[in-house]
Short mmCIF file of C-alpha atoms and ligand atoms in Angstrom, two decimals:
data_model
loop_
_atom_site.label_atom_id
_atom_site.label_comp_id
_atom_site.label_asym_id
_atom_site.label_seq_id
_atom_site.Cartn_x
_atom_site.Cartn_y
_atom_site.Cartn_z
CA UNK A 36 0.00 0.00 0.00
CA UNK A 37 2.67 2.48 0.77
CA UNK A 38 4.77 1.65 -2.32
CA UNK A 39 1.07 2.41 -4.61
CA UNK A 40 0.84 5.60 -6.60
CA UNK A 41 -2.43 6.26 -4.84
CA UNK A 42 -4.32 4.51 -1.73
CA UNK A 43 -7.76 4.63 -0.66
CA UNK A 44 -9.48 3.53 2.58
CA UNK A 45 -12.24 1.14 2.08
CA UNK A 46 -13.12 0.78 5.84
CA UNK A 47 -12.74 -1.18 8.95
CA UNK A 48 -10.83 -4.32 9.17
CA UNK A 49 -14.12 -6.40 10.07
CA UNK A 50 -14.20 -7.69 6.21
CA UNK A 51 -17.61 -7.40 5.83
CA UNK A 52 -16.65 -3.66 5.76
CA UNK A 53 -14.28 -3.67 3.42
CA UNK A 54 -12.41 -6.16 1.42
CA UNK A 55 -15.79 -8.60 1.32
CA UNK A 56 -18.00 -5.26 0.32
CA UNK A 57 -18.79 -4.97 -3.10
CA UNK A 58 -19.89 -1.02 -3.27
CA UNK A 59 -16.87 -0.02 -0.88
CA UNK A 60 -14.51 -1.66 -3.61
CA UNK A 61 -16.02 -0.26 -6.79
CA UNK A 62 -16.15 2.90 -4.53
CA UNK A 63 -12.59 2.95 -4.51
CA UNK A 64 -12.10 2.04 -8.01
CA UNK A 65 -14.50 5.24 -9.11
CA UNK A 66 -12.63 7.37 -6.77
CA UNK A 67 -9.18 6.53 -8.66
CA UNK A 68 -10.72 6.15 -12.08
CA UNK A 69 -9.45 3.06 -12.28
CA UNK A 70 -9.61 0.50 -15.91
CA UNK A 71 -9.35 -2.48 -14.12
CA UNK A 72 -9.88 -4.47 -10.74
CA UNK A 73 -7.31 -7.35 -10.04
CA UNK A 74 -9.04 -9.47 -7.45
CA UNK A 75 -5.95 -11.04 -6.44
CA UNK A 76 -6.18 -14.63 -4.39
CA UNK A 77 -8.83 -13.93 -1.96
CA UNK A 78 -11.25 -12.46 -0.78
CA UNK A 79 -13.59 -11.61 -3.79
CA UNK A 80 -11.49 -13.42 -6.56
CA UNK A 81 -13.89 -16.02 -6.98
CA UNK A 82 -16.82 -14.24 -6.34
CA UNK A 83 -19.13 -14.09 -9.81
CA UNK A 84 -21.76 -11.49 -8.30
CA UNK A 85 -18.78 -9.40 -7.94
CA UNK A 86 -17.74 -10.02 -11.19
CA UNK A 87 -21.33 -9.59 -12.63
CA UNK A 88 -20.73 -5.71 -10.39
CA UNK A 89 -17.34 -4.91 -12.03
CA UNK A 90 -18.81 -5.59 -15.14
CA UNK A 91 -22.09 -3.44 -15.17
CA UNK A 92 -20.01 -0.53 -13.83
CA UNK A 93 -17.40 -0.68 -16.41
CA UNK A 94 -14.73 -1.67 -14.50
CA UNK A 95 -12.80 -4.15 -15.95
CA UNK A 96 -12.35 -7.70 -13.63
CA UNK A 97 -9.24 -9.08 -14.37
CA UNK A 98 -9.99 -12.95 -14.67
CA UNK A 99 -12.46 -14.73 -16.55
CA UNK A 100 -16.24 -13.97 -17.14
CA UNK A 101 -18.95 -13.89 -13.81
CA UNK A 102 -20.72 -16.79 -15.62
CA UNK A 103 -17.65 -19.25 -16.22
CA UNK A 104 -16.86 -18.10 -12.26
CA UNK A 105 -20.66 -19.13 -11.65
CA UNK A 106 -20.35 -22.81 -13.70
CA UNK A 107 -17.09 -23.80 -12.05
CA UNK A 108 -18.09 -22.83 -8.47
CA UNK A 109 -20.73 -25.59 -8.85
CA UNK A 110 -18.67 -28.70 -8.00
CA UNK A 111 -20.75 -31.45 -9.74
CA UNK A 112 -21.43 -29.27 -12.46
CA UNK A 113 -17.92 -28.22 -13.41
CA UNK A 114 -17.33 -32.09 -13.57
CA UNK A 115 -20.16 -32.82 -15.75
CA UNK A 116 -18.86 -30.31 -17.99
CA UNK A 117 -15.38 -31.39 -18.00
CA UNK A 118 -16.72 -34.93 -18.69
CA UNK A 119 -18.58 -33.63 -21.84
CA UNK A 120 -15.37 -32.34 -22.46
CA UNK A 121 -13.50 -36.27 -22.43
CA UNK A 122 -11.32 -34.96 -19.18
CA UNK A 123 -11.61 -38.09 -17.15
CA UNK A 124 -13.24 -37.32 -13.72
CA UNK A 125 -13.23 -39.30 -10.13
CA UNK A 126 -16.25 -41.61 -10.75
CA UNK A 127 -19.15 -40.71 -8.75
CA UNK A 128 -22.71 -39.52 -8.92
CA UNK A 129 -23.78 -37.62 -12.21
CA UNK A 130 -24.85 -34.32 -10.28
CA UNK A 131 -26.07 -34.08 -6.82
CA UNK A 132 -27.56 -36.80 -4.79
CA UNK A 133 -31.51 -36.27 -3.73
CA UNK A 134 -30.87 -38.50 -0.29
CA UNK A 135 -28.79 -41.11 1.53
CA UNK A 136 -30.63 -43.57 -0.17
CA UNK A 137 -29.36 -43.03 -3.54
CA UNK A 138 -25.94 -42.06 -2.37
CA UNK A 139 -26.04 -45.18 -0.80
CA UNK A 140 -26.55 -47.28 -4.55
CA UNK A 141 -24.70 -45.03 -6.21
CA UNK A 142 -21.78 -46.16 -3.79
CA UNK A 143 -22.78 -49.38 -3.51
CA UNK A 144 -22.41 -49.67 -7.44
CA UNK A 145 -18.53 -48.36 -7.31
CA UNK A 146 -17.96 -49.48 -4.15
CA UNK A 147 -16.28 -48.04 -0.80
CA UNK A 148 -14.94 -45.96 0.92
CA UNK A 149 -17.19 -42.58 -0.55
CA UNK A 150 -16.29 -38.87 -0.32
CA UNK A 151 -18.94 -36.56 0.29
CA UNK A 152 -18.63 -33.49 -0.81
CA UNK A 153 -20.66 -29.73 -1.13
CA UNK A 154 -21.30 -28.91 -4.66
CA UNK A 155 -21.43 -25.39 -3.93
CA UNK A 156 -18.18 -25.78 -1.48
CA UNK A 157 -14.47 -26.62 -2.07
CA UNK A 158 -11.17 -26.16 -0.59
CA UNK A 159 -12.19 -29.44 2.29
CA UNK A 160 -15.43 -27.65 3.64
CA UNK A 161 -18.31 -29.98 4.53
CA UNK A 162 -16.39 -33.50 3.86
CA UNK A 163 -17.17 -36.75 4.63
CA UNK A 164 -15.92 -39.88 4.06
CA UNK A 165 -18.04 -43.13 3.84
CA UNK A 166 -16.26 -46.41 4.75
CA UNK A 167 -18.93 -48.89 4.19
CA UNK A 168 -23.16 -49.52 3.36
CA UNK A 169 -23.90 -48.92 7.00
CA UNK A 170 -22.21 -45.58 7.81
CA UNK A 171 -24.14 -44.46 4.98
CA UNK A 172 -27.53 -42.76 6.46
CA UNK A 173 -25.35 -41.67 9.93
CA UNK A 174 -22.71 -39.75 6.84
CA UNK A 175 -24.74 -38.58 4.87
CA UNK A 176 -27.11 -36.85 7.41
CA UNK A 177 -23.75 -35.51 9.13
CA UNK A 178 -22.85 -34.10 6.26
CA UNK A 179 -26.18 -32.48 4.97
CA UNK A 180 -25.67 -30.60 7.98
CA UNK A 181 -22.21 -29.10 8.15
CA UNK A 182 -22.85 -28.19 4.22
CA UNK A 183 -26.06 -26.62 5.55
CA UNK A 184 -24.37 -24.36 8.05
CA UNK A 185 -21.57 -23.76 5.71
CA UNK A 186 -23.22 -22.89 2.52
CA UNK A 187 -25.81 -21.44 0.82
CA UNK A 188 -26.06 -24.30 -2.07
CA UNK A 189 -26.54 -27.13 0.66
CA UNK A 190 -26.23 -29.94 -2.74
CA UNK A 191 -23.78 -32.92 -1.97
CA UNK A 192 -22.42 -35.03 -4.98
CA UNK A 193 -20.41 -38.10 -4.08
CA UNK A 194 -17.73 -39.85 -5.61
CA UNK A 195 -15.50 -42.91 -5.05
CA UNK A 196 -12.41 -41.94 -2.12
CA UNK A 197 -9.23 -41.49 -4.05
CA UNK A 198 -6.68 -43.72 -1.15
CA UNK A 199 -3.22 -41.41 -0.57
CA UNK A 200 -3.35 -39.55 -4.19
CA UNK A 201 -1.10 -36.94 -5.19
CA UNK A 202 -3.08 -33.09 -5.60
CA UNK A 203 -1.09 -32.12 -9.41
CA UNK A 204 -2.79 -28.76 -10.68
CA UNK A 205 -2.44 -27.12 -14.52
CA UNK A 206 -1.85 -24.04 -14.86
CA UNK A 207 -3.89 -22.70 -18.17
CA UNK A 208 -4.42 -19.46 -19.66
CA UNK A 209 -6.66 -18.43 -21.69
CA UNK A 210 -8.04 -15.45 -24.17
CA UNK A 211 -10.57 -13.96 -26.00
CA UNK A 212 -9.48 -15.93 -29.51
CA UNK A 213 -9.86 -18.86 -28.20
CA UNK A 214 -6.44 -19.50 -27.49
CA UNK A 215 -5.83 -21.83 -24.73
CA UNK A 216 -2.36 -22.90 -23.17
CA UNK A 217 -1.15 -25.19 -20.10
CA UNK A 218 1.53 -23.52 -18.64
CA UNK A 219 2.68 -26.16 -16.76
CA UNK A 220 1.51 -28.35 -13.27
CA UNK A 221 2.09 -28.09 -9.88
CA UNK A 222 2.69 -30.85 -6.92
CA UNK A 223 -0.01 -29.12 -4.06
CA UNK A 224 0.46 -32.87 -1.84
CA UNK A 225 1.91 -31.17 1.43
CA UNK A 226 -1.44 -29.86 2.98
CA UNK A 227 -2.48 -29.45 6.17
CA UNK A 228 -6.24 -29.15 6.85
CA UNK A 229 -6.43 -28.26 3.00
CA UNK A 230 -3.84 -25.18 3.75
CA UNK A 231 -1.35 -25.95 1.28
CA UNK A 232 2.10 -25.54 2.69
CA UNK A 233 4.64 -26.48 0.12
CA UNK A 234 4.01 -26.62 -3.37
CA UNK A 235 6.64 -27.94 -6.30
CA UNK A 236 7.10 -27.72 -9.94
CA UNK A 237 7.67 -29.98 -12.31
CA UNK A 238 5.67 -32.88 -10.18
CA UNK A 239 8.09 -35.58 -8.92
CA UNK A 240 8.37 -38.89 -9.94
CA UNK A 241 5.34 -38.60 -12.70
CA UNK A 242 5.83 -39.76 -16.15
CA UNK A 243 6.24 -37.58 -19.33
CA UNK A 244 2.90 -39.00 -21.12
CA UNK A 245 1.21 -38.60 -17.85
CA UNK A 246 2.55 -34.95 -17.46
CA UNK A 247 1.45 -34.27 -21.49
CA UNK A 248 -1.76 -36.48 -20.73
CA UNK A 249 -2.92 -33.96 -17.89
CA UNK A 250 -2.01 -30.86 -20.39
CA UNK A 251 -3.64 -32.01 -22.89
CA UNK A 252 -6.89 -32.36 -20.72
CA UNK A 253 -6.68 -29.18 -19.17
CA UNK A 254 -6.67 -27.17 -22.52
CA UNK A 255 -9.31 -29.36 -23.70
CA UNK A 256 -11.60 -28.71 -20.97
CA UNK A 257 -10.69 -24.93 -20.73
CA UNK A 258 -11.06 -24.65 -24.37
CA UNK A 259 -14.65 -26.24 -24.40
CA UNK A 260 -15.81 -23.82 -22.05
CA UNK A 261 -14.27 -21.20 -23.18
CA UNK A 262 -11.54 -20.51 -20.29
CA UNK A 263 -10.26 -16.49 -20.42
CA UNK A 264 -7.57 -15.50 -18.51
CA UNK A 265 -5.95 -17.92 -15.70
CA UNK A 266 -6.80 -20.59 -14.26
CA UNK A 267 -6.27 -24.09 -12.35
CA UNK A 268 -7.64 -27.44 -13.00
CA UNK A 269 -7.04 -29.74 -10.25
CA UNK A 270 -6.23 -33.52 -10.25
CA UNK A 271 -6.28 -36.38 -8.08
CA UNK A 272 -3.50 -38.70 -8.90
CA UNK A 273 -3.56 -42.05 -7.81
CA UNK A 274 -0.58 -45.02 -7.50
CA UNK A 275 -1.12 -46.21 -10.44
CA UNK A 276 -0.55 -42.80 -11.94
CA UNK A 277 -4.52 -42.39 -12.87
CA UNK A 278 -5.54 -38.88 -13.08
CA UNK A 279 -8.88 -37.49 -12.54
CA UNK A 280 -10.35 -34.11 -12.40
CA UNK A 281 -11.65 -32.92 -9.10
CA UNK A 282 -12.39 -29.13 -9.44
CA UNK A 283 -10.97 -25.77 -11.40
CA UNK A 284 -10.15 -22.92 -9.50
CA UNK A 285 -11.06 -19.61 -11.73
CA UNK A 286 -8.49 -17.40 -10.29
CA UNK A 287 -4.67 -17.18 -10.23
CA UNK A 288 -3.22 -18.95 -6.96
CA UNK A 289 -1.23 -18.30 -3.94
CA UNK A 290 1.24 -20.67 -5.80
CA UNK A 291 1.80 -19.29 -9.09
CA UNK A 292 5.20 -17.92 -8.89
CA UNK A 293 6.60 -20.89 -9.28
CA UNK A 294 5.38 -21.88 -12.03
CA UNK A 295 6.83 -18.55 -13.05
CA UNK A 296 9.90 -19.60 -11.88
CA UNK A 297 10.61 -22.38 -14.33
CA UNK A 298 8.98 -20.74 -17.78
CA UNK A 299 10.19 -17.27 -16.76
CA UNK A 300 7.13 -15.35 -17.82
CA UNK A 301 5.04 -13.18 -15.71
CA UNK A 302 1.47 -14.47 -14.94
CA UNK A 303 0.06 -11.23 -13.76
CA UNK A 304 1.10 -9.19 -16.64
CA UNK A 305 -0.18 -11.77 -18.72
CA UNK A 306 -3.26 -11.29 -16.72
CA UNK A 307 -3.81 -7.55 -16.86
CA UNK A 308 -2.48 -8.12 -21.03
CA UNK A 309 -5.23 -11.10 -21.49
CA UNK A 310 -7.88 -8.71 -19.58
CA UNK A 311 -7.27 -5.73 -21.78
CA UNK A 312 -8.43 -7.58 -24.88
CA UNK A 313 -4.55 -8.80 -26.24
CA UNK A 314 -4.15 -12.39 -27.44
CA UNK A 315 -1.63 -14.70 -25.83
CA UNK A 316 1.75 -13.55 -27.53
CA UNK A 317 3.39 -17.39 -27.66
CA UNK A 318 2.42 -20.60 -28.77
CA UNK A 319 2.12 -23.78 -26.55
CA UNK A 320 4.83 -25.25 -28.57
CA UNK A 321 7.44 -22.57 -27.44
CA UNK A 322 6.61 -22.94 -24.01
CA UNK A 323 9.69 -24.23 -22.23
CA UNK A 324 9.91 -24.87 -18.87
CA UNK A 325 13.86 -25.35 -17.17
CA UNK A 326 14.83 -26.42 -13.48
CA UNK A 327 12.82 -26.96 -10.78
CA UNK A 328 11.17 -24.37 -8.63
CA UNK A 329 9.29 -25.18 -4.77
CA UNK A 330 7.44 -22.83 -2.96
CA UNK A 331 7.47 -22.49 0.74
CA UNK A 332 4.06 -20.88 2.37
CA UNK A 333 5.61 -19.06 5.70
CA UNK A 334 2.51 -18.10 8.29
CA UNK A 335 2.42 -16.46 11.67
CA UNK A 336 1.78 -19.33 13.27
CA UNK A 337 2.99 -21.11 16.16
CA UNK A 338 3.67 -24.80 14.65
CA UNK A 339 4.23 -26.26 17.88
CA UNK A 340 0.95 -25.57 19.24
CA UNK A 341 -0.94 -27.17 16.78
CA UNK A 342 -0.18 -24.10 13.73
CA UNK A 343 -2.62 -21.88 16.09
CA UNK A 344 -1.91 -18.36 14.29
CA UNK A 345 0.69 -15.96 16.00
CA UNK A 346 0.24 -12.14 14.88
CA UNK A 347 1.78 -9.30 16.80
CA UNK A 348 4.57 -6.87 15.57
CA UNK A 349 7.67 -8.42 13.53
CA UNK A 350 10.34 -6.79 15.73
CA UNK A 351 13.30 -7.88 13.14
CA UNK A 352 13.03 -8.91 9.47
CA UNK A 353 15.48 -10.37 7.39
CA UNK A 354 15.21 -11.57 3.54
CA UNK A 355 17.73 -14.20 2.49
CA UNK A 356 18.46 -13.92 -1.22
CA UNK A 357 21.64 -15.40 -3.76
CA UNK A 358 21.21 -17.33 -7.16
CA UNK A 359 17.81 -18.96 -7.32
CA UNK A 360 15.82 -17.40 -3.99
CA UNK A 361 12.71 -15.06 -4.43
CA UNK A 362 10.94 -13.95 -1.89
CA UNK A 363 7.25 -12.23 -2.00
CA UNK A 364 5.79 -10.49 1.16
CA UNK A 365 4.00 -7.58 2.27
CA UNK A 366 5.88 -7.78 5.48
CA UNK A 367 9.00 -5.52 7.14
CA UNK A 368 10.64 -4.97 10.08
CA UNK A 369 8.20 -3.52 12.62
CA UNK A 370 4.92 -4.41 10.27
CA UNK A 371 2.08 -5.74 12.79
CA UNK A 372 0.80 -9.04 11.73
CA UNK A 373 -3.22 -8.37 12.19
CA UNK A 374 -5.55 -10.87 13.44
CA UNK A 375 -8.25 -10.29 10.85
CA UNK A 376 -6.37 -11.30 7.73
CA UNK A 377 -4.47 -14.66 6.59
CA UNK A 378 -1.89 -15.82 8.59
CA UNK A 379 0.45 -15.74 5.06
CA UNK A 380 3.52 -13.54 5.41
CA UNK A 381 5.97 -14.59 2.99
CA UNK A 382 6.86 -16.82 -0.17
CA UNK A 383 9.95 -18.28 -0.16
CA UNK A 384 10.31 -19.53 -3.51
CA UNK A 385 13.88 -21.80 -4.66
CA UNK A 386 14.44 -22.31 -8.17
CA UNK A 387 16.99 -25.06 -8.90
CA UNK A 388 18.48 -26.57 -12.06
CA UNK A 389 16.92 -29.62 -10.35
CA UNK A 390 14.94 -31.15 -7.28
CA UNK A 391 18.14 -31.40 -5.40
CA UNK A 392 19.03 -28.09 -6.48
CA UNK A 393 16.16 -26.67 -5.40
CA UNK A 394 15.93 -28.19 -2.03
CA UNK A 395 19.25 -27.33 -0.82
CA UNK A 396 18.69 -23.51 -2.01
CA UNK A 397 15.44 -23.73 -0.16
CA UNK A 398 17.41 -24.82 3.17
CA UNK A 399 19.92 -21.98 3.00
CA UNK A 400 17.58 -19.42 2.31
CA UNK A 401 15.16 -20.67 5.09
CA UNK A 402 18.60 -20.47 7.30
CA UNK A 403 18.84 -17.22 6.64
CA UNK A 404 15.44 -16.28 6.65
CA UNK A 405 15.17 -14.00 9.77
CA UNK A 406 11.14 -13.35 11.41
CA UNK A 407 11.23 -11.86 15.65
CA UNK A 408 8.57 -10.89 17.08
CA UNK A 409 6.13 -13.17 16.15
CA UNK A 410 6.11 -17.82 15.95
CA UNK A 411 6.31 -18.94 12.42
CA UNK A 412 6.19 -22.45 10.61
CA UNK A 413 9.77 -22.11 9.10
CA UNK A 414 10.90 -24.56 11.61
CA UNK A 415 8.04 -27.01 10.64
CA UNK A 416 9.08 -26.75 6.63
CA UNK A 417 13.11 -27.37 7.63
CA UNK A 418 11.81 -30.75 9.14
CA UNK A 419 10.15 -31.52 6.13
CA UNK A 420 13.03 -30.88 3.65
CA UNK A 421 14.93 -32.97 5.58
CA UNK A 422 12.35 -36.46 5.86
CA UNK A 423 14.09 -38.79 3.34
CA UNK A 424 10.82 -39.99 1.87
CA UNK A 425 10.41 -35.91 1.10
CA UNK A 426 13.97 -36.12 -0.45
CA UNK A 427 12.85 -38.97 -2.51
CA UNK A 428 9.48 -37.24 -3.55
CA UNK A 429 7.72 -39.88 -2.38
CA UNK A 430 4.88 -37.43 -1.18
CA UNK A 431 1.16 -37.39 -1.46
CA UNK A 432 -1.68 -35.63 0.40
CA UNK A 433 -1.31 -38.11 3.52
CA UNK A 434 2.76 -37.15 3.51
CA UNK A 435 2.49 -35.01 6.34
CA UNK A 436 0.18 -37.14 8.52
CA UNK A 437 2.69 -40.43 7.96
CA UNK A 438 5.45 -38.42 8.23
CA UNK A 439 5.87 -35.42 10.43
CA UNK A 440 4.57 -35.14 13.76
CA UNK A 441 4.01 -31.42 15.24
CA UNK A 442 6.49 -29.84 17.09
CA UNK A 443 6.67 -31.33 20.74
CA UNK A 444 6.65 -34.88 19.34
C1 MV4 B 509 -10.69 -36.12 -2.45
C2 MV4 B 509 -9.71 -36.99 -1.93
C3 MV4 B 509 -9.78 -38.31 -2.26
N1 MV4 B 509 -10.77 -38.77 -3.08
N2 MV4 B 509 -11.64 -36.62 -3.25
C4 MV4 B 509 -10.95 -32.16 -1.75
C5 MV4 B 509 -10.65 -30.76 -1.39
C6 MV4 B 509 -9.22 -30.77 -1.16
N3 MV4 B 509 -8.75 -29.68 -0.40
C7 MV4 B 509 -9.05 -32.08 -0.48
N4 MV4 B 509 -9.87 -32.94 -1.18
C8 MV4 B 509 -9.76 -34.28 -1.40
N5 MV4 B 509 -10.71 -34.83 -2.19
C9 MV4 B 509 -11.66 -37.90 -3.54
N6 MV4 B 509 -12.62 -38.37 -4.36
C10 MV4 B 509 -8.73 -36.42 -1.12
C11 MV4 B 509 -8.75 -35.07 -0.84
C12 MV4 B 509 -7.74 -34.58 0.04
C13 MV4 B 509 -7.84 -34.83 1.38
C14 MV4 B 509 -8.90 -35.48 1.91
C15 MV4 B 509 -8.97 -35.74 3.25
C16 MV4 B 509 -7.95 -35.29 4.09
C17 MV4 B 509 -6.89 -34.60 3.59
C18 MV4 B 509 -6.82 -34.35 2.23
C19 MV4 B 509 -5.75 -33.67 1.71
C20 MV4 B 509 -5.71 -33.43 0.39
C21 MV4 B 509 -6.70 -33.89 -0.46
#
């Protein structure tokens, strides 16, 4: 904020007030006679009414259209369309389920253990796992009610429980021609409580026709639809290196530099080009991607009581850097962590001619990586570089429940 050629207050920190509130946003943007709204990662990113506001007030929103926002926030619909589109999908029900009862054949027919999951939800909300026949009326009612609390579209679709898979996203792009590319995928396994904490690209250990397998669905599926401007589709991969669709995310993500990293082009200011009506200057042939890049998520939190979040003042700040190390933050010395916002203060992002590369950059720089004042994970992600089964990228989205214990254990 102080680094912008202008600032405006938009109100309060109760979000509501502010960065949630549709008028005091376009407020702003009429105030600075701004083009162009970049919604960044949160808040209203994903948030077609807002969209739908930006675009009746002539304010350009820099992503894709409210309606493809709309489609894609409806779980079971975004599959059915990526079906359509021959993207293989996790097998499941076609849609939403009406009642237990015909979750209960539908899982019956493809057998246990069952996910169920909000239609109108994502990112782990409202989840539920179904191990057998029996815990089906019991699950499903438990669920109906957490998605009820939790959302306004209460629909659950179900689908068969992918056992220890590996979360690979594409990154595509897309623009008003019609042109579609995949820029490339990223490993998203290391999660805790669906908070990604590390994030790698290229994916270990996955093959080169899977890897151009997964592309090639991804720009299928965004070019059926119609994709403008970035976005994600997420996979499940399973041991046997199946892949399935499991949701798109129509925004650009937390993790996106490193994608940046390894094919050295800027996704923002492809963004803001894509949004202000320019085709996508390159071809998907002359996309090249070099090295390795892995993204550490460092949060005010205190890891060793159970990642509870830790804001107060940074009292002393310091940025490691050399060949390889970026770093993104909003952060300084002296900058008060607030309580209302995510707990997200820095990216520490290592690019590496390879893996090992990579890692060992990442190790230094978290060395040298300085944060007082406040508890941060860093010490949590220097155990994980160091677990050999890490080392070997033998991860998936169960890695850090087999592998790393919190911090007094
Ligand atoms: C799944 C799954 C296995 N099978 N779906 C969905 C939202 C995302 N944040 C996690 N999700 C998952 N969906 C099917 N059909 C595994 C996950 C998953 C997960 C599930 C339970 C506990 C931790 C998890 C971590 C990553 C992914």
């Amino acid at each position: 904020m102080r680094f912008a050629d202008e600032a405006v207050c938009i109100g309060p920190a109760v979000l509501s007030e502010s960065y949630l509130n549709y008028s005091r946003i376009i407020c702003a943007a009429e105030i600075t006679n701004a083009d162009a709204v970049h919604p960044g990662y949160g808040f209203l990113s994903e948030d077609a009414q807002f969209a739908d506001i930006c675009k009746s007030c002539n304010i350009k929103f820099i992503g894709p259209s409210p309606e493809m926002i709309e489609k894609m926030g409806h779980k079971s619909l975004a599959k059915n369309i990526m079906k359509e589109a021959g993207v293989p999908v996790i097998p499941g029900s076609n849609g939403t389920t009406k009642n237990w009862k015909e979750a209960r054949e539908i899982a019956d027919e493809i057998g246990y253990p069952v996910i169920l999951k909000a239609s109108g939800g994502g990112g782990g909300r409202g989840m539920r796992i179904v191990n057998d026949n029996k815990e089906m009326k019991n699950g499903y009612s438990m669920a109906k009610g957490e998605v009820e609390k939790a959302f306004p579209d209460s629909k659950i679709y179900l689908e068969k429980f992918i056992i220890k898979p590996r979360h690979i996203e594409v990154q595509i792009f897309g623009d008003d021609f019609g042109n579609v590319v995949a820029l490339g995928e990223r490993d998203c396994s290391i999660q805790r409580r669906h908070q990604k904490l590390i994030e790698e690209t290229p994916a270990t250990g996955i093959s080169e026709e899977l890897r151009s397998k997964m592309f090639e669905a991804a720009i299928n599926g965004a070019k059926k639809v119609g994709y403008k401007n970035a976005g994600t589709i997420e996979f499940l991969v399973n041991s046997d290196e199946q892949y399935y669709f499991m949701e798109m995310n129509t925004r650009i993500q937390v993790e996106h530099p490193i994608t940046e990293m390894v094919i050295g082009r800027d996704l923002v200011k492809d963004q803001i080009l894509v949004a202000a009506g320019s085709p996508i200057s390159y071809s998907q042939e002359s996309i090249k991607s070099s090295g390795h890049a892995i993204e550490c998520r460092i949060n005010a939190e205190d890891w060793e009581r159970d990642f509870i979040p830790s804001p107060g003042k940074i009292t002393s700040f310091h940025i490691p850097g050399g060949p390889g190390i970026r770093i993104d933050t909003h952060a300084y010395a002296q900058y008060e962590i607030l309580p209302y916002y995510d707990s997200l203060v820095a990216k520490v992002v290592a690019y590496g001619q390879n893996r090992d590369e990579a890692i060992v950059r990442m190790e230094r720089a978290l060395d040298e990586l300085i944060l007082e004042g406040i508890k941060t994970n860093i010490p949590f992600h220097q155990k994980v570089l160091k677990n050999d089964n890490f080392r070997k990228g033998l991860i998936n989205t169960s890695f850090l429940e087999d592998e790393i214990k919190n911090g007094n254990s």
